[in-house]
Amino acid sequence: MANGSTLESSDSLKAFGAALKTFRERALMTQEQLAERLNYSHASVASVEQGRRMPTAAFVERAEEELEAFGVLRAMVRHLGRQRGLAVWFREWAQLEEMAVGLCTYECRVVPGLLQTEAYTRAVMLNVPPPPSEEQLEQRIAARLARQELLRRRPPIAFSFIVEESVLLRHTGGEEVTRELIGHLLACTELWNVELQIMPLRQPYHAGTDGPMQLLETSERQWVGYAEGQKTGQLVCDREAVSVMQMRYAKMRSQALSPADSVELLQRLRGAL
């Protein structure tokens, strides 16, 4: 049993600790230096970073100021607790999404989770080993669909999506699932705060060959990046690295089909099924 403010480690505490460590390293501070700045012991800072101690409100506020954390730590602490159904490496980013004013997503593997239908989500999750239990599957589907509330959040988020045409041509889940998915994508394009562009199958000039990525703008007008791979996710806070991601995304927006042409392509793809 845990005593005092020391808790059994949870995924959300680990996520908060990882974020604190990321901002500390960005500020070129050691744990000892941060502890001195915050007027806390080295052991306390280490315990928070390791996800073993719940940070106090005073700790969070001082860390926000000393590390210039863009309000990220302050926002994350409001959501400490287990987030069932979300991959551990994704939870930190999911928390950041909730306070975003802008979100840019490029995907070359699957349709982005924010745009998926339940049937497509189920097909994707069942196709990737190891197979989940029925309970795990339902939790993951529920978590993914719950995130889609962000599309209609008030105040609104400005969304930009770039999706490879090949993702749709794969027909994940079969033709019926794909037909429903494309219809859903067309409905999403009618939302005034959502812009969807399709990267054509034939595009000899492509700035996104390093893989999928996401960019997020906070209410403090700061940008954060995210990149995901096999069982891993990386929050990108370094300004130079984020700038590179922004340049690549901007280039891809010019290389992809326009939103209007993307809608026409989606209509043709649906009609061909």
PDB file of C-alpha atoms in Angstrom:
ATOM      1  CA  MET A   1       0.000   0.000   0.000  1.00  0.00           C
ATOM      2  CA  ALA A   2       1.113   3.561  -0.725  1.00  0.00           C
ATOM      3  CA  ASN A   3       1.574   6.037   2.080  1.00  0.00           C
ATOM      4  CA  GLY A   4       1.280   9.821   2.071  1.00  0.00           C
ATOM      5  CA  SER A   5       1.776  11.380  -1.359  1.00  0.00           C
ATOM      6  CA  THR A   6       3.760   8.393  -2.639  1.00  0.00           C
ATOM      7  CA  LEU A   7       1.460   6.322  -4.843  1.00  0.00           C
ATOM      8  CA  GLU A   8       1.593   3.059  -6.678  1.00  0.00           C
ATOM      9  CA  SER A   9       2.909   3.928 -10.114  1.00  0.00           C
ATOM     10  CA  SER A  10       0.172   4.488 -12.697  1.00  0.00           C
ATOM     11  CA  ASP A  11       0.468   5.071 -16.410  1.00  0.00           C
ATOM     12  CA  SER A  12      -0.717   8.679 -16.132  1.00  0.00           C
ATOM     13  CA  LEU A  13       1.787   9.427 -13.364  1.00  0.00           C
ATOM     14  CA  LYS A  14       4.509   7.954 -15.559  1.00  0.00           C
ATOM     15  CA  ALA A  15       3.318  10.138 -18.435  1.00  0.00           C
ATOM     16  CA  PHE A  16       3.459  13.242 -16.251  1.00  0.00           C
ATOM     17  CA  GLY A  17       6.923  12.243 -15.054  1.00  0.00           C
ATOM     18  CA  ALA A  18       8.100  11.733 -18.626  1.00  0.00           C
ATOM     19  CA  ALA A  19       6.803  15.167 -19.587  1.00  0.00           C
ATOM     20  CA  LEU A  20       8.556  16.763 -16.619  1.00  0.00           C
ATOM     21  CA  LYS A  21      11.810  15.037 -17.591  1.00  0.00           C
ATOM     22  CA  THR A  22      11.425  16.147 -21.225  1.00  0.00           C
ATOM     23  CA  PHE A  23      11.002  19.800 -20.247  1.00  0.00           C
ATOM     24  CA  ARG A  24      13.826  19.560 -17.681  1.00  0.00           C
ATOM     25  CA  GLU A  25      16.230  18.179 -20.277  1.00  0.00           C
ATOM     26  CA  ARG A  26      15.050  20.813 -22.751  1.00  0.00           C
ATOM     27  CA  ALA A  27      16.064  23.425 -20.167  1.00  0.00           C
ATOM     28  CA  LEU A  28      19.477  21.688 -19.822  1.00  0.00           C
ATOM     29  CA  MET A  29      18.944  21.065 -16.098  1.00  0.00           C
ATOM     30  CA  THR A  30      19.883  18.093 -13.939  1.00  0.00           C
ATOM     31  CA  GLN A  31      17.427  16.718 -11.393  1.00  0.00           C
ATOM     32  CA  GLU A  32      19.523  18.309  -8.657  1.00  0.00           C
ATOM     33  CA  GLN A  33      19.415  21.724 -10.337  1.00  0.00           C
ATOM     34  CA  LEU A  34      15.661  21.553 -10.844  1.00  0.00           C
ATOM     35  CA  ALA A  35      15.148  20.463  -7.240  1.00  0.00           C
ATOM     36  CA  GLU A  36      17.114  23.493  -6.041  1.00  0.00           C
ATOM     37  CA  ARG A  37      15.091  25.842  -8.269  1.00  0.00           C
ATOM     38  CA  LEU A  38      11.795  24.369  -7.043  1.00  0.00           C
ATOM     39  CA  ASN A  39      12.892  24.235  -3.396  1.00  0.00           C
ATOM     40  CA  TYR A  40      12.209  20.483  -3.267  1.00  0.00           C
ATOM     41  CA  SER A  41      14.527  17.594  -2.470  1.00  0.00           C
ATOM     42  CA  HIS A  42      16.315  15.714  -5.222  1.00  0.00           C
ATOM     43  CA  ALA A  43      14.463  12.569  -4.125  1.00  0.00           C
ATOM     44  CA  SER A  44      11.103  14.283  -4.626  1.00  0.00           C
ATOM     45  CA  VAL A  45      11.931  15.370  -8.185  1.00  0.00           C
ATOM     46  CA  ALA A  46      13.260  11.903  -9.009  1.00  0.00           C
ATOM     47  CA  SER A  47      10.111  10.245  -7.623  1.00  0.00           C
ATOM     48  CA  VAL A  48       7.829  12.481  -9.706  1.00  0.00           C
ATOM     49  CA  GLU A  49       9.847  11.815 -12.874  1.00  0.00           C
ATOM     50  CA  GLN A  50       9.699   8.072 -12.222  1.00  0.00           C
ATOM     51  CA  GLY A  51       5.912   8.173 -11.813  1.00  0.00           C
ATOM     52  CA  ARG A  52       6.040   7.147  -8.138  1.00  0.00           C
ATOM     53  CA  ARG A  53       4.834  10.365  -6.512  1.00  0.00           C
ATOM     54  CA  MET A  54       1.823  12.584  -7.140  1.00  0.00           C
ATOM     55  CA  PRO A  55       3.075  16.158  -7.686  1.00  0.00           C
ATOM     56  CA  THR A  56       1.571  18.809  -5.452  1.00  0.00           C
ATOM     57  CA  ALA A  57      -0.106  21.892  -6.916  1.00  0.00           C
ATOM     58  CA  ALA A  58       2.802  24.038  -5.723  1.00  0.00           C
ATOM     59  CA  PHE A  59       5.308  21.686  -7.378  1.00  0.00           C
ATOM     60  CA  VAL A  60       3.457  21.882 -10.699  1.00  0.00           C
ATOM     61  CA  GLU A  61       3.189  25.663 -10.651  1.00  0.00           C
ATOM     62  CA  ARG A  62       6.871  26.129  -9.832  1.00  0.00           C
ATOM     63  CA  ALA A  63       7.898  23.597 -12.492  1.00  0.00           C
ATOM     64  CA  GLU A  64       5.710  25.361 -15.072  1.00  0.00           C
ATOM     65  CA  GLU A  65       7.465  28.672 -14.391  1.00  0.00           C
ATOM     66  CA  GLU A  66      11.016  27.359 -14.152  1.00  0.00           C
ATOM     67  CA  LEU A  67      10.777  25.112 -17.228  1.00  0.00           C
ATOM     68  CA  GLU A  68       8.528  27.335 -19.376  1.00  0.00           C
ATOM     69  CA  ALA A  69       6.365  24.287 -20.066  1.00  0.00           C
ATOM     70  CA  PHE A  70       3.702  26.051 -22.191  1.00  0.00           C
ATOM     71  CA  GLY A  71       0.974  25.095 -19.697  1.00  0.00           C
ATOM     72  CA  VAL A  72       1.492  21.395 -20.507  1.00  0.00           C
ATOM     73  CA  LEU A  73       2.276  20.286 -16.943  1.00  0.00           C
ATOM     74  CA  ARG A  74      -0.588  22.341 -15.523  1.00  0.00           C
ATOM     75  CA  ALA A  75      -3.006  20.742 -17.982  1.00  0.00           C
ATOM     76  CA  MET A  76      -1.707  17.205 -17.501  1.00  0.00           C
ATOM     77  CA  VAL A  77      -2.005  17.234 -13.728  1.00  0.00           C
ATOM     78  CA  ARG A  78      -5.779  17.744 -14.044  1.00  0.00           C
ATOM     79  CA  HIS A  79      -6.041  14.369 -15.746  1.00  0.00           C
ATOM     80  CA  LEU A  80      -3.806  12.225 -13.553  1.00  0.00           C
ATOM     81  CA  GLY A  81      -5.418   8.819 -13.291  1.00  0.00           C
ATOM     82  CA  ARG A  82      -5.635   5.763 -15.494  1.00  0.00           C
ATOM     83  CA  GLN A  83      -6.865   6.213 -19.065  1.00  0.00           C
ATOM     84  CA  ARG A  84      -8.128   2.795 -19.982  1.00  0.00           C
ATOM     85  CA  GLY A  85      -8.054   1.845 -23.640  1.00  0.00           C
ATOM     86  CA  LEU A  86      -5.255   4.188 -24.750  1.00  0.00           C
ATOM     87  CA  ALA A  87      -1.768   2.901 -25.440  1.00  0.00           C
ATOM     88  CA  VAL A  88       0.656   3.904 -22.690  1.00  0.00           C
ATOM     89  CA  TRP A  89       2.961   5.726 -25.083  1.00  0.00           C
ATOM     90  CA  PHE A  90       0.040   7.726 -26.532  1.00  0.00           C
ATOM     91  CA  ARG A  91      -1.617   8.961 -23.341  1.00  0.00           C
ATOM     92  CA  GLU A  92       0.647  11.974 -22.894  1.00  0.00           C
ATOM     93  CA  TRP A  93      -0.221  13.193 -26.390  1.00  0.00           C
ATOM     94  CA  ALA A  94      -3.934  12.494 -25.854  1.00  0.00           C
ATOM     95  CA  GLN A  95      -3.864  14.772 -22.827  1.00  0.00           C
ATOM     96  CA  LEU A  96      -2.221  17.527 -24.848  1.00  0.00           C
ATOM     97  CA  GLU A  97      -4.914  17.211 -27.533  1.00  0.00           C
ATOM     98  CA  GLU A  98      -7.539  18.273 -25.034  1.00  0.00           C
ATOM     99  CA  MET A  99      -6.069  21.761 -24.707  1.00  0.00           C
ATOM    100  CA  ALA A 100      -5.056  22.254 -28.345  1.00  0.00           C
ATOM    101  CA  VAL A 101      -6.218  25.100 -30.556  1.00  0.00           C
ATOM    102  CA  GLY A 102      -4.750  23.510 -33.687  1.00  0.00           C
ATOM    103  CA  LEU A 103      -3.834  19.950 -34.650  1.00  0.00           C
ATOM    104  CA  CYS A 104      -2.063  18.735 -37.813  1.00  0.00           C
ATOM    105  CA  THR A 105      -1.832  15.024 -38.632  1.00  0.00           C
ATOM    106  CA  TYR A 106      -0.069  13.158 -41.429  1.00  0.00           C
ATOM    107  CA  GLU A 107      -0.734   9.417 -41.725  1.00  0.00           C
ATOM    108  CA  CYS A 108       0.587   6.810 -44.139  1.00  0.00           C
ATOM    109  CA  ARG A 109      -0.389   3.642 -42.226  1.00  0.00           C
ATOM    110  CA  VAL A 110      -4.060   3.943 -41.255  1.00  0.00           C
ATOM    111  CA  VAL A 111      -6.790   6.573 -41.272  1.00  0.00           C
ATOM    112  CA  PRO A 112      -6.148   8.830 -38.242  1.00  0.00           C
ATOM    113  CA  GLY A 113      -8.010   7.723 -35.133  1.00  0.00           C
ATOM    114  CA  LEU A 114      -9.980  10.968 -34.958  1.00  0.00           C
ATOM    115  CA  LEU A 115     -11.533  10.148 -38.353  1.00  0.00           C
ATOM    116  CA  GLN A 116     -12.168   6.416 -37.971  1.00  0.00           C
ATOM    117  CA  THR A 117     -15.508   4.620 -37.874  1.00  0.00           C
ATOM    118  CA  GLU A 118     -16.144   1.981 -35.230  1.00  0.00           C
ATOM    119  CA  ALA A 119     -16.036  -0.825 -37.813  1.00  0.00           C
ATOM    120  CA  TYR A 120     -12.736   0.417 -39.245  1.00  0.00           C
ATOM    121  CA  THR A 121     -11.256   0.789 -35.756  1.00  0.00           C
ATOM    122  CA  ARG A 122     -12.269  -2.761 -34.933  1.00  0.00           C
ATOM    123  CA  ALA A 123     -10.715  -4.094 -38.150  1.00  0.00           C
ATOM    124  CA  VAL A 124      -7.432  -2.265 -37.545  1.00  0.00           C
ATOM    125  CA  MET A 125      -7.155  -3.487 -33.963  1.00  0.00           C
ATOM    126  CA  LEU A 126      -7.945  -7.096 -34.824  1.00  0.00           C
ATOM    127  CA  ASN A 127      -5.384  -7.154 -37.642  1.00  0.00           C
ATOM    128  CA  VAL A 128      -2.345  -6.276 -35.512  1.00  0.00           C
ATOM    129  CA  PRO A 129      -0.906  -9.085 -33.325  1.00  0.00           C
ATOM    130  CA  PRO A 130      -1.143  -9.967 -30.527  1.00  0.00           C
ATOM    131  CA  PRO A 131      -4.945 -10.241 -30.642  1.00  0.00           C
ATOM    132  CA  PRO A 132      -6.648  -8.341 -27.812  1.00  0.00           C
ATOM    133  CA  SER A 133      -9.149  -9.896 -25.467  1.00  0.00           C
ATOM    134  CA  GLU A 134     -12.783  -8.908 -25.999  1.00  0.00           C
ATOM    135  CA  GLU A 135     -12.607  -6.588 -22.993  1.00  0.00           C
ATOM    136  CA  GLN A 136      -9.411  -4.947 -24.232  1.00  0.00           C
ATOM    137  CA  LEU A 137     -10.884  -4.501 -27.695  1.00  0.00           C
ATOM    138  CA  GLU A 138     -14.008  -2.801 -26.400  1.00  0.00           C
ATOM    139  CA  GLN A 139     -11.972  -0.517 -24.127  1.00  0.00           C
ATOM    140  CA  ARG A 140      -9.716   0.527 -27.000  1.00  0.00           C
ATOM    141  CA  ILE A 141     -12.636   1.189 -29.342  1.00  0.00           C
ATOM    142  CA  ALA A 142     -14.457   3.216 -26.689  1.00  0.00           C
ATOM    143  CA  ALA A 143     -11.335   5.288 -25.976  1.00  0.00           C
ATOM    144  CA  ARG A 144     -10.753   6.011 -29.662  1.00  0.00           C
ATOM    145  CA  LEU A 145     -14.355   7.016 -30.302  1.00  0.00           C
ATOM    146  CA  ALA A 146     -14.352   9.202 -27.190  1.00  0.00           C
ATOM    147  CA  ARG A 147     -11.384  11.156 -28.573  1.00  0.00           C
ATOM    148  CA  GLN A 148     -13.481  12.051 -31.608  1.00  0.00           C
ATOM    149  CA  GLU A 149     -15.499  14.442 -29.435  1.00  0.00           C
ATOM    150  CA  LEU A 150     -12.576  16.812 -30.009  1.00  0.00           C
ATOM    151  CA  LEU A 151     -13.840  17.382 -33.566  1.00  0.00           C
ATOM    152  CA  ARG A 152     -16.871  19.232 -32.174  1.00  0.00           C
ATOM    153  CA  ARG A 153     -15.303  20.670 -29.043  1.00  0.00           C
ATOM    154  CA  ARG A 154     -16.050  24.223 -27.967  1.00  0.00           C
ATOM    155  CA  PRO A 155     -13.911  26.263 -28.196  1.00  0.00           C
ATOM    156  CA  PRO A 156     -13.121  24.567 -31.512  1.00  0.00           C
ATOM    157  CA  ILE A 157      -9.842  23.055 -32.635  1.00  0.00           C
ATOM    158  CA  ALA A 158      -8.589  23.766 -36.162  1.00  0.00           C
ATOM    159  CA  PHE A 159      -7.794  20.372 -37.724  1.00  0.00           C
ATOM    160  CA  SER A 160      -5.633  19.582 -40.734  1.00  0.00           C
ATOM    161  CA  PHE A 161      -5.308  15.987 -41.916  1.00  0.00           C
ATOM    162  CA  ILE A 162      -3.136  14.578 -44.704  1.00  0.00           C
ATOM    163  CA  VAL A 163      -3.822  10.910 -45.471  1.00  0.00           C
ATOM    164  CA  GLU A 164      -2.180   8.718 -48.091  1.00  0.00           C
ATOM    165  CA  GLU A 165      -4.498   7.442 -50.837  1.00  0.00           C
ATOM    166  CA  SER A 166      -2.905   4.010 -50.394  1.00  0.00           C
ATOM    167  CA  VAL A 167      -4.456   3.771 -46.926  1.00  0.00           C
ATOM    168  CA  LEU A 168      -7.929   3.846 -48.484  1.00  0.00           C
ATOM    169  CA  LEU A 169      -7.024   1.554 -51.377  1.00  0.00           C
ATOM    170  CA  ARG A 170      -5.996  -1.118 -48.879  1.00  0.00           C
ATOM    171  CA  HIS A 171      -9.703  -1.732 -48.054  1.00  0.00           C
ATOM    172  CA  THR A 172      -8.961  -2.587 -44.420  1.00  0.00           C
ATOM    173  CA  GLY A 173     -11.884  -4.614 -43.093  1.00  0.00           C
ATOM    174  CA  GLY A 174     -13.363  -5.212 -46.538  1.00  0.00           C
ATOM    175  CA  GLU A 175     -15.417  -3.214 -49.029  1.00  0.00           C
ATOM    176  CA  GLU A 176     -18.405  -2.515 -46.751  1.00  0.00           C
ATOM    177  CA  VAL A 177     -16.171  -1.172 -43.999  1.00  0.00           C
ATOM    178  CA  THR A 178     -14.281   0.942 -46.539  1.00  0.00           C
ATOM    179  CA  ARG A 179     -17.465   2.314 -48.088  1.00  0.00           C
ATOM    180  CA  GLU A 180     -18.751   3.362 -44.665  1.00  0.00           C
ATOM    181  CA  LEU A 181     -15.357   4.841 -43.798  1.00  0.00           C
ATOM    182  CA  ILE A 182     -15.198   6.970 -46.938  1.00  0.00           C
ATOM    183  CA  GLY A 183     -18.733   8.197 -46.312  1.00  0.00           C
ATOM    184  CA  HIS A 184     -17.690   9.179 -42.819  1.00  0.00           C
ATOM    185  CA  LEU A 185     -14.619  11.014 -44.141  1.00  0.00           C
ATOM    186  CA  LEU A 186     -16.814  12.955 -46.553  1.00  0.00           C
ATOM    187  CA  ALA A 187     -19.088  13.929 -43.657  1.00  0.00           C
ATOM    188  CA  CYS A 188     -16.075  15.102 -41.655  1.00  0.00           C
ATOM    189  CA  THR A 189     -14.981  17.359 -44.528  1.00  0.00           C
ATOM    190  CA  GLU A 190     -18.250  19.251 -44.082  1.00  0.00           C
ATOM    191  CA  LEU A 191     -17.193  20.363 -40.603  1.00  0.00           C
ATOM    192  CA  TRP A 192     -15.976  23.933 -40.915  1.00  0.00           C
ATOM    193  CA  ASN A 193     -12.948  23.343 -38.637  1.00  0.00           C
ATOM    194  CA  VAL A 194     -11.724  20.195 -40.430  1.00  0.00           C
ATOM    195  CA  GLU A 195      -9.508  20.202 -43.520  1.00  0.00           C
ATOM    196  CA  LEU A 196      -8.724  16.849 -45.139  1.00  0.00           C
ATOM    197  CA  GLN A 197      -6.222  16.372 -47.947  1.00  0.00           C
ATOM    198  CA  ILE A 198      -5.373  13.138 -49.725  1.00  0.00           C
ATOM    199  CA  MET A 199      -1.789  12.501 -50.783  1.00  0.00           C
ATOM    200  CA  PRO A 200      -2.126  10.889 -54.234  1.00  0.00           C
ATOM    201  CA  LEU A 201      -0.723   7.440 -54.858  1.00  0.00           C
ATOM    202  CA  ARG A 202       1.573   8.845 -57.526  1.00  0.00           C
ATOM    203  CA  GLN A 203       3.538  11.749 -56.080  1.00  0.00           C
ATOM    204  CA  PRO A 204       7.236  11.751 -57.028  1.00  0.00           C
ATOM    205  CA  TYR A 205       7.930  14.693 -54.691  1.00  0.00           C
ATOM    206  CA  HIS A 206       7.010  13.801 -51.119  1.00  0.00           C
ATOM    207  CA  ALA A 207       8.257  15.535 -47.946  1.00  0.00           C
ATOM    208  CA  GLY A 208       6.800  12.913 -45.608  1.00  0.00           C
ATOM    209  CA  THR A 209       8.910   9.871 -46.371  1.00  0.00           C
ATOM    210  CA  ASP A 210      10.266   9.816 -42.803  1.00  0.00           C
ATOM    211  CA  GLY A 211       6.854   8.600 -41.637  1.00  0.00           C
ATOM    212  CA  PRO A 212       3.694   9.753 -39.846  1.00  0.00           C
ATOM    213  CA  MET A 213       3.726  12.762 -37.544  1.00  0.00           C
ATOM    214  CA  GLN A 214       1.509  15.133 -35.639  1.00  0.00           C
ATOM    215  CA  LEU A 215       1.843  18.781 -34.676  1.00  0.00           C
ATOM    216  CA  LEU A 216      -0.157  20.565 -32.010  1.00  0.00           C
ATOM    217  CA  GLU A 217      -0.564  24.239 -31.133  1.00  0.00           C
ATOM    218  CA  THR A 218      -1.456  25.084 -27.525  1.00  0.00           C
ATOM    219  CA  SER A 219      -3.577  27.990 -26.326  1.00  0.00           C
ATOM    220  CA  GLU A 220      -0.276  29.713 -25.425  1.00  0.00           C
ATOM    221  CA  ARG A 221       0.610  29.580 -29.165  1.00  0.00           C
ATOM    222  CA  GLN A 222       3.397  27.097 -28.600  1.00  0.00           C
ATOM    223  CA  TRP A 223       3.939  24.119 -30.916  1.00  0.00           C
ATOM    224  CA  VAL A 224       4.663  20.528 -29.886  1.00  0.00           C
ATOM    225  CA  GLY A 225       5.294  17.516 -32.139  1.00  0.00           C
ATOM    226  CA  TYR A 226       4.637  13.804 -31.831  1.00  0.00           C
ATOM    227  CA  ALA A 227       6.013  10.810 -33.722  1.00  0.00           C
ATOM    228  CA  GLU A 228       4.952   7.200 -33.271  1.00  0.00           C
ATOM    229  CA  GLY A 229       6.473   3.858 -34.208  1.00  0.00           C
ATOM    230  CA  GLN A 230       6.243   0.208 -33.178  1.00  0.00           C
ATOM    231  CA  LYS A 231       5.042   0.244 -29.534  1.00  0.00           C
ATOM    232  CA  THR A 232       6.611   3.657 -28.986  1.00  0.00           C
ATOM    233  CA  GLY A 233       5.669   7.311 -29.077  1.00  0.00           C
ATOM    234  CA  GLN A 234       7.892  10.368 -28.809  1.00  0.00           C
ATOM    235  CA  LEU A 235       6.844  13.841 -27.704  1.00  0.00           C
ATOM    236  CA  VAL A 236       8.936  16.441 -29.538  1.00  0.00           C
ATOM    237  CA  CYS A 237       9.444  19.722 -27.660  1.00  0.00           C
ATOM    238  CA  ASP A 238      12.793  20.896 -29.005  1.00  0.00           C
ATOM    239  CA  ARG A 239      12.057  24.039 -31.004  1.00  0.00           C
ATOM    240  CA  GLU A 240      14.444  23.227 -33.830  1.00  0.00           C
ATOM    241  CA  ALA A 241      13.020  19.710 -34.217  1.00  0.00           C
ATOM    242  CA  VAL A 242       9.452  21.032 -34.137  1.00  0.00           C
ATOM    243  CA  SER A 243      10.370  23.629 -36.737  1.00  0.00           C
ATOM    244  CA  VAL A 244      11.641  20.887 -39.056  1.00  0.00           C
ATOM    245  CA  MET A 245       8.354  19.012 -38.623  1.00  0.00           C
ATOM    246  CA  GLN A 246       6.412  22.183 -39.425  1.00  0.00           C
ATOM    247  CA  MET A 247       8.412  22.734 -42.615  1.00  0.00           C
ATOM    248  CA  ARG A 248       7.794  19.166 -43.729  1.00  0.00           C
ATOM    249  CA  TYR A 249       4.090  19.361 -43.000  1.00  0.00           C
ATOM    250  CA  ALA A 250       3.769  22.660 -44.854  1.00  0.00           C
ATOM    251  CA  LYS A 251       5.517  21.111 -47.863  1.00  0.00           C
ATOM    252  CA  MET A 252       3.178  18.118 -47.804  1.00  0.00           C
ATOM    253  CA  ARG A 253       0.138  20.402 -47.785  1.00  0.00           C
ATOM    254  CA  SER A 254       1.354  21.822 -51.086  1.00  0.00           C
ATOM    255  CA  GLN A 255       2.039  18.332 -52.500  1.00  0.00           C
ATOM    256  CA  ALA A 256      -1.255  16.720 -51.489  1.00  0.00           C
ATOM    257  CA  LEU A 257      -4.512  17.222 -53.365  1.00  0.00           C
ATOM    258  CA  SER A 258      -6.453  20.344 -52.441  1.00  0.00           C
ATOM    259  CA  PRO A 259      -9.371  19.842 -50.024  1.00  0.00           C
ATOM    260  CA  ALA A 260     -11.848  20.179 -52.912  1.00  0.00           C
ATOM    261  CA  ASP A 261      -9.935  17.724 -55.122  1.00  0.00           C
ATOM    262  CA  SER A 262      -9.633  15.366 -52.157  1.00  0.00           C
ATOM    263  CA  VAL A 263     -13.406  15.336 -51.769  1.00  0.00           C
ATOM    264  CA  GLU A 264     -13.779  14.490 -55.460  1.00  0.00           C
ATOM    265  CA  LEU A 265     -11.301  11.625 -55.111  1.00  0.00           C
ATOM    266  CA  LEU A 266     -13.141  10.258 -52.078  1.00  0.00           C
ATOM    267  CA  GLN A 267     -16.398  10.361 -53.994  1.00  0.00           C
ATOM    268  CA  ARG A 268     -14.833   8.443 -56.883  1.00  0.00           C
ATOM    269  CA  LEU A 269     -13.339   5.861 -54.544  1.00  0.00           C
ATOM    270  CA  ARG A 270     -16.699   5.333 -52.869  1.00  0.00           C
ATOM    271  CA  GLY A 271     -18.439   5.050 -56.207  1.00  0.00           C
ATOM    272  CA  ALA A 272     -15.976   2.376 -57.337  1.00  0.00           C
ATOM    273  CA  LEU A 273     -16.829   0.070 -54.408  1.00  0.00           C
TER     274      LEU A 273
END
